[in-house]
Tab-separated table of N, CA and C in Angstrom:
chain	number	residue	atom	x	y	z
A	1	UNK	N	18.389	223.135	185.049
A	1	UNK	CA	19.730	223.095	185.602
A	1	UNK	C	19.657	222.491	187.000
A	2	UNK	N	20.936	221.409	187.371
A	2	UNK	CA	20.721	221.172	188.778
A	2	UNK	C	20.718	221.796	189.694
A	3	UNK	N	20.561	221.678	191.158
A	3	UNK	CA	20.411	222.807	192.130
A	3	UNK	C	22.181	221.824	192.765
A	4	UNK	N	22.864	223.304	192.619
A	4	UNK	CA	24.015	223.282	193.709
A	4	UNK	C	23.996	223.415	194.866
A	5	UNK	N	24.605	222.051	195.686
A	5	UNK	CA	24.815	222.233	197.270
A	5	UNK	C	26.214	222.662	197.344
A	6	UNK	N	26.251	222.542	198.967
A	6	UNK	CA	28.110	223.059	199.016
A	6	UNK	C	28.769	221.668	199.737
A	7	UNK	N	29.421	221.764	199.594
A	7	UNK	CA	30.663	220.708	200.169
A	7	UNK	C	31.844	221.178	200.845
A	8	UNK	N	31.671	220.413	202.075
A	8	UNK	CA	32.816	220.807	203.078
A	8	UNK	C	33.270	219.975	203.837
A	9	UNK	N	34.951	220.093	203.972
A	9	UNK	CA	35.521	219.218	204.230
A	9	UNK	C	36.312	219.546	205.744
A	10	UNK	N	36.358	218.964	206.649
A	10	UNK	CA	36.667	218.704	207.908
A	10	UNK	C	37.870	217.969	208.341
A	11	UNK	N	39.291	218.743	208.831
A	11	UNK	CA	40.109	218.442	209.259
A	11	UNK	C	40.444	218.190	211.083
A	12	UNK	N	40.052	216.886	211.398
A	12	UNK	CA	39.902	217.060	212.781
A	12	UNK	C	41.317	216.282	213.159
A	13	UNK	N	42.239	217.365	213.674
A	13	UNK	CA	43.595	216.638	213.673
A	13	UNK	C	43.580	216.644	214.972
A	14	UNK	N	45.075	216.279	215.277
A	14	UNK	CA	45.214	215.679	216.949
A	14	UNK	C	45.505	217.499	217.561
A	15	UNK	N	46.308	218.125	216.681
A	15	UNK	CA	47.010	219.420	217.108
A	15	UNK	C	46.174	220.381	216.611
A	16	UNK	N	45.664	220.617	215.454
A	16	UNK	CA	44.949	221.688	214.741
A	16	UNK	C	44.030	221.112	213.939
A	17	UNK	N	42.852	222.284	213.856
A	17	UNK	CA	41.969	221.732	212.894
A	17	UNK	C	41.416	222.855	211.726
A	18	UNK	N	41.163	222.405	210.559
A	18	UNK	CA	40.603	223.166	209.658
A	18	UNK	C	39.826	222.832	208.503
A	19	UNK	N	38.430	223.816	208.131
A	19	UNK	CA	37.519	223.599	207.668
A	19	UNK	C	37.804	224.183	206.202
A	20	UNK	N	37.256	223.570	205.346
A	20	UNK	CA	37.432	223.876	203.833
A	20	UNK	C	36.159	223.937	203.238
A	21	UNK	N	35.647	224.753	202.672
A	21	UNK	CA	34.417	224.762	201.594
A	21	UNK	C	34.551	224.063	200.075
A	22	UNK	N	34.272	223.991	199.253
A	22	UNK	CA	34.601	223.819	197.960
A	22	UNK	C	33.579	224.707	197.206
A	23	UNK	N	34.351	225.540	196.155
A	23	UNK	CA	33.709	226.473	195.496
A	23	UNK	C	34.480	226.424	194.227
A	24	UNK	N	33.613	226.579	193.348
A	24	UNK	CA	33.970	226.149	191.438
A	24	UNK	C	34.453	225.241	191.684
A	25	UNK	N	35.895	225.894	191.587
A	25	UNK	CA	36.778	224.150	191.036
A	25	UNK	C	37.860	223.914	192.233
A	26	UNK	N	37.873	224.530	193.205
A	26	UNK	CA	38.723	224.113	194.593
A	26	UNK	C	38.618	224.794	195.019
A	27	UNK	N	39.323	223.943	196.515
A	27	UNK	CA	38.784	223.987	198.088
A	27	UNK	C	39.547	225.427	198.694
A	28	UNK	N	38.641	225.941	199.303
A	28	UNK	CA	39.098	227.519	200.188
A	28	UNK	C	38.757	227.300	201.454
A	29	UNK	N	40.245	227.122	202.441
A	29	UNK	CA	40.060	226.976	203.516
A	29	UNK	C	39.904	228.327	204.190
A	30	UNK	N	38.606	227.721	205.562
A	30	UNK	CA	37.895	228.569	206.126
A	30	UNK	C	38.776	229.420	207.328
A	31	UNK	N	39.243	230.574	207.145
A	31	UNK	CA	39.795	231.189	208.285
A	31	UNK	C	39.114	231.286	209.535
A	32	UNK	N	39.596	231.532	210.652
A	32	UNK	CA	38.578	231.434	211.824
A	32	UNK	C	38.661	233.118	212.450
A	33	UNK	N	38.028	232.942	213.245
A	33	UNK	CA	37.461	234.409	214.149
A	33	UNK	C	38.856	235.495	213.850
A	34	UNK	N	40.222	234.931	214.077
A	34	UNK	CA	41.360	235.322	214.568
A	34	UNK	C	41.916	235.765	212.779
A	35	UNK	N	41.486	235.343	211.804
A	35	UNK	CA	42.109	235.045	210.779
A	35	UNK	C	43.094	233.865	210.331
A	36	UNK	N	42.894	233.065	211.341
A	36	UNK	CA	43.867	231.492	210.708
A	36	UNK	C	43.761	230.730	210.242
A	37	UNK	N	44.079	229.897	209.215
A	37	UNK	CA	43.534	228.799	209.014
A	37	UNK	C	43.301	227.794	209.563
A	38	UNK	N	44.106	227.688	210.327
A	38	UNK	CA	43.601	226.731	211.642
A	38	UNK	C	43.310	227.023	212.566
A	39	UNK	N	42.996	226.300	213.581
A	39	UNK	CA	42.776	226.439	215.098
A	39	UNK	C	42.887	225.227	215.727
A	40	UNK	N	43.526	225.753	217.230
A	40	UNK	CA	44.110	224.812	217.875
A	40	UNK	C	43.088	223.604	218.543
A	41	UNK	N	43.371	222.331	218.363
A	41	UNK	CA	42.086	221.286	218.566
A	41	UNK	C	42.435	221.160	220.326
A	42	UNK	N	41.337	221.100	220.643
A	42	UNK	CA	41.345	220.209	222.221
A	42	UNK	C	40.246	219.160	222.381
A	43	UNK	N	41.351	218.246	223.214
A	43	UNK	CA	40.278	216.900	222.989
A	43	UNK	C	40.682	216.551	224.906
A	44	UNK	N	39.519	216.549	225.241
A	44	UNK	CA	39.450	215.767	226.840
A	44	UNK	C	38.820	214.660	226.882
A	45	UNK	N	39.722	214.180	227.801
A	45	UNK	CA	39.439	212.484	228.116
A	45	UNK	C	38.965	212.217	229.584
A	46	UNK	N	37.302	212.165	230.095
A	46	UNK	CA	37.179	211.267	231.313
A	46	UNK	C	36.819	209.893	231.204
A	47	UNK	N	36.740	210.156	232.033
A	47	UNK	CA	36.483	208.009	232.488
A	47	UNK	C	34.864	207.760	232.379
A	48	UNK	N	34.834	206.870	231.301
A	48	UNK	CA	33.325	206.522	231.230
A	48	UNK	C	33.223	205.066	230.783
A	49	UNK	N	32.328	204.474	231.030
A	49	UNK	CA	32.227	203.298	230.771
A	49	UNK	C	32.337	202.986	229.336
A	50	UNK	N	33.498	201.734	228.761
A	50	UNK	CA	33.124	201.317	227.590
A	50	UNK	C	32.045	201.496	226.235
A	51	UNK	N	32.344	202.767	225.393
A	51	UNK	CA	30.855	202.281	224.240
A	51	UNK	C	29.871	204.116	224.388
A	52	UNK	N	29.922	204.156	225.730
A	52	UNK	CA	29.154	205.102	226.002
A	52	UNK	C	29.848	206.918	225.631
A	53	UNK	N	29.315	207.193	225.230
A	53	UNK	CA	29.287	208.957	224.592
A	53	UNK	C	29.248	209.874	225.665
A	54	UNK	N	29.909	210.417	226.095
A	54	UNK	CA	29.127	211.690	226.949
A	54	UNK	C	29.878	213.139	226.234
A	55	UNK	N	30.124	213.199	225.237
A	55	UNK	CA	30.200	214.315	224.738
A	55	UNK	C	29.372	214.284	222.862
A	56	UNK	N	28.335	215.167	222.835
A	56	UNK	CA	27.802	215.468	221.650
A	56	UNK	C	28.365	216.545	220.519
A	57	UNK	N	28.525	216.562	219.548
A	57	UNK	CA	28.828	217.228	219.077
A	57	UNK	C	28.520	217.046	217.336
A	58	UNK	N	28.264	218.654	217.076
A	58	UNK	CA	27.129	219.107	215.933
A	58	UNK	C	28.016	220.083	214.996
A	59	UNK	N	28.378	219.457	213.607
A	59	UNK	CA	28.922	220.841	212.914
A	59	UNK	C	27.598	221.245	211.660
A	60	UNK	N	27.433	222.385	211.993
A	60	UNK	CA	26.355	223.159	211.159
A	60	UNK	C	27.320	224.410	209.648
A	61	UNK	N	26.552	223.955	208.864
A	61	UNK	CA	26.898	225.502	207.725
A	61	UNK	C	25.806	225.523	206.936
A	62	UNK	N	25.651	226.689	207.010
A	62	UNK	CA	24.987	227.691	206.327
A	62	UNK	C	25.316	227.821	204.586
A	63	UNK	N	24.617	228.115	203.657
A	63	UNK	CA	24.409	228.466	201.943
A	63	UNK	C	25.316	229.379	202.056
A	64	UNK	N	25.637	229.942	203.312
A	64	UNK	CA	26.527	231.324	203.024
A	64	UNK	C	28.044	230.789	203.474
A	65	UNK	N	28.248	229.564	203.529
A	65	UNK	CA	29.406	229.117	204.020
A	65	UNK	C	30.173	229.280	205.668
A	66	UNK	N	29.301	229.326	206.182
A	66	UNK	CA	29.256	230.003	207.478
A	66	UNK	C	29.068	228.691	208.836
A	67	UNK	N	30.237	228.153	209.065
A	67	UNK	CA	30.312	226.441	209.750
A	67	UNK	C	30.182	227.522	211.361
A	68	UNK	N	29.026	226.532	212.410
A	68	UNK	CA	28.892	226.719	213.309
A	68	UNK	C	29.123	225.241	213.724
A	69	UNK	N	30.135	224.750	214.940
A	69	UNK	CA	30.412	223.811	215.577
A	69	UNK	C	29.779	223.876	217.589
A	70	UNK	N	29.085	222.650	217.724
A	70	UNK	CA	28.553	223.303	219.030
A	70	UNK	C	29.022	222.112	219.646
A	71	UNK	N	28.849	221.773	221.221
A	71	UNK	CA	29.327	220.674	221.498
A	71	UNK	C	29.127	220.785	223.134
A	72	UNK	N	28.442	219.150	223.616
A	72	UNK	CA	28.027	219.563	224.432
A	72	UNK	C	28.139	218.191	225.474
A	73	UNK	N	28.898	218.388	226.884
A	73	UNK	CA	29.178	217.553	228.122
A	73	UNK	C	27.872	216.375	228.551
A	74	UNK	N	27.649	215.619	228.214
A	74	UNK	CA	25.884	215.284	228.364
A	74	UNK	C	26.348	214.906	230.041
A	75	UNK	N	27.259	214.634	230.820
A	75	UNK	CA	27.604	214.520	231.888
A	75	UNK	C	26.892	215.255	232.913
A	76	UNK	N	27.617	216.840	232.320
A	76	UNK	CA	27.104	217.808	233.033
A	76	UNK	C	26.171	219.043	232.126
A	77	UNK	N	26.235	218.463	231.050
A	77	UNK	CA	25.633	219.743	230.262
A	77	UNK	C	25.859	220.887	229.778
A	78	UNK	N	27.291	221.156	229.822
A	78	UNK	CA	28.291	222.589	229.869
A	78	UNK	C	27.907	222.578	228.164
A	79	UNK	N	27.915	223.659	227.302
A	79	UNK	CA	27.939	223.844	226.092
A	79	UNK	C	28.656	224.898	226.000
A	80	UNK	N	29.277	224.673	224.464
A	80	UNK	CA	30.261	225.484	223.801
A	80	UNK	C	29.796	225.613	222.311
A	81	UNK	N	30.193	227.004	221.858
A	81	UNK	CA	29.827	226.732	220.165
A	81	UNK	C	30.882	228.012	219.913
A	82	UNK	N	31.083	227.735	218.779
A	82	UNK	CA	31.837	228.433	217.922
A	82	UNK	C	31.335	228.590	216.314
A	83	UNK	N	31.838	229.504	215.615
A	83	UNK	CA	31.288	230.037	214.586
A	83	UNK	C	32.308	230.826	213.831
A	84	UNK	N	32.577	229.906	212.873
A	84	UNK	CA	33.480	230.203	211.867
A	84	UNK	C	33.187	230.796	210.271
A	85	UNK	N	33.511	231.972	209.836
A	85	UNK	CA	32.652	233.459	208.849
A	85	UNK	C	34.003	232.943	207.792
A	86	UNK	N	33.078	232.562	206.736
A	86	UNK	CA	33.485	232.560	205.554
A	86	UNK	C	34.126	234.080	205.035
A	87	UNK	N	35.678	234.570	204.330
A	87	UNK	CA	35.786	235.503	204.114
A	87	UNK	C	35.227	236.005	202.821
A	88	UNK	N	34.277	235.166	202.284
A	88	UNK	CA	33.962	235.564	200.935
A	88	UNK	C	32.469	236.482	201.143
């Protein structure tokens, strides 16, 4: 028998964002810390030269459905992560 991975799908909107797993036969979106399905997106804008990145950012999940998003200023180095618990 084949070995099942998981699949997940990523809503990165301008206002809200939300994460979906896929399990059997459709998608169960991922509630967050608060219980919502979404959460509110923030996006900051400095001044950097043309082309160049100064913000990194990493979305991780777990077999247990368990999306950790981290993200990080390479400017100054400030990091943030969050961690979003599958209710299943």
């Amino acid at each position: 028998m084949a070995e099942e991975g998981h699949v997940i799908g990523i809503d990165l909107g301008t206002t809200y964002s939300c994460v979906a797993v896929w399990r059997k036969d459709h998608a169960e979106i991922i509630a967050n810390d608060h219980g919502n399905r979404t959460t509110r997106s923030y996006v900051t804008f400095t001044e950097a030269p043309k082309g160049v990145a100064k913000i990194d950012v990493c979305f991780s999940i777990d077999a247990n459905g368990i999306l950790t998003v981290s993200a990080e200023d390479l400017s100054t180095g400030n990091k943030k992560e969050i961690t979003i618990n599958s209710d299943k």
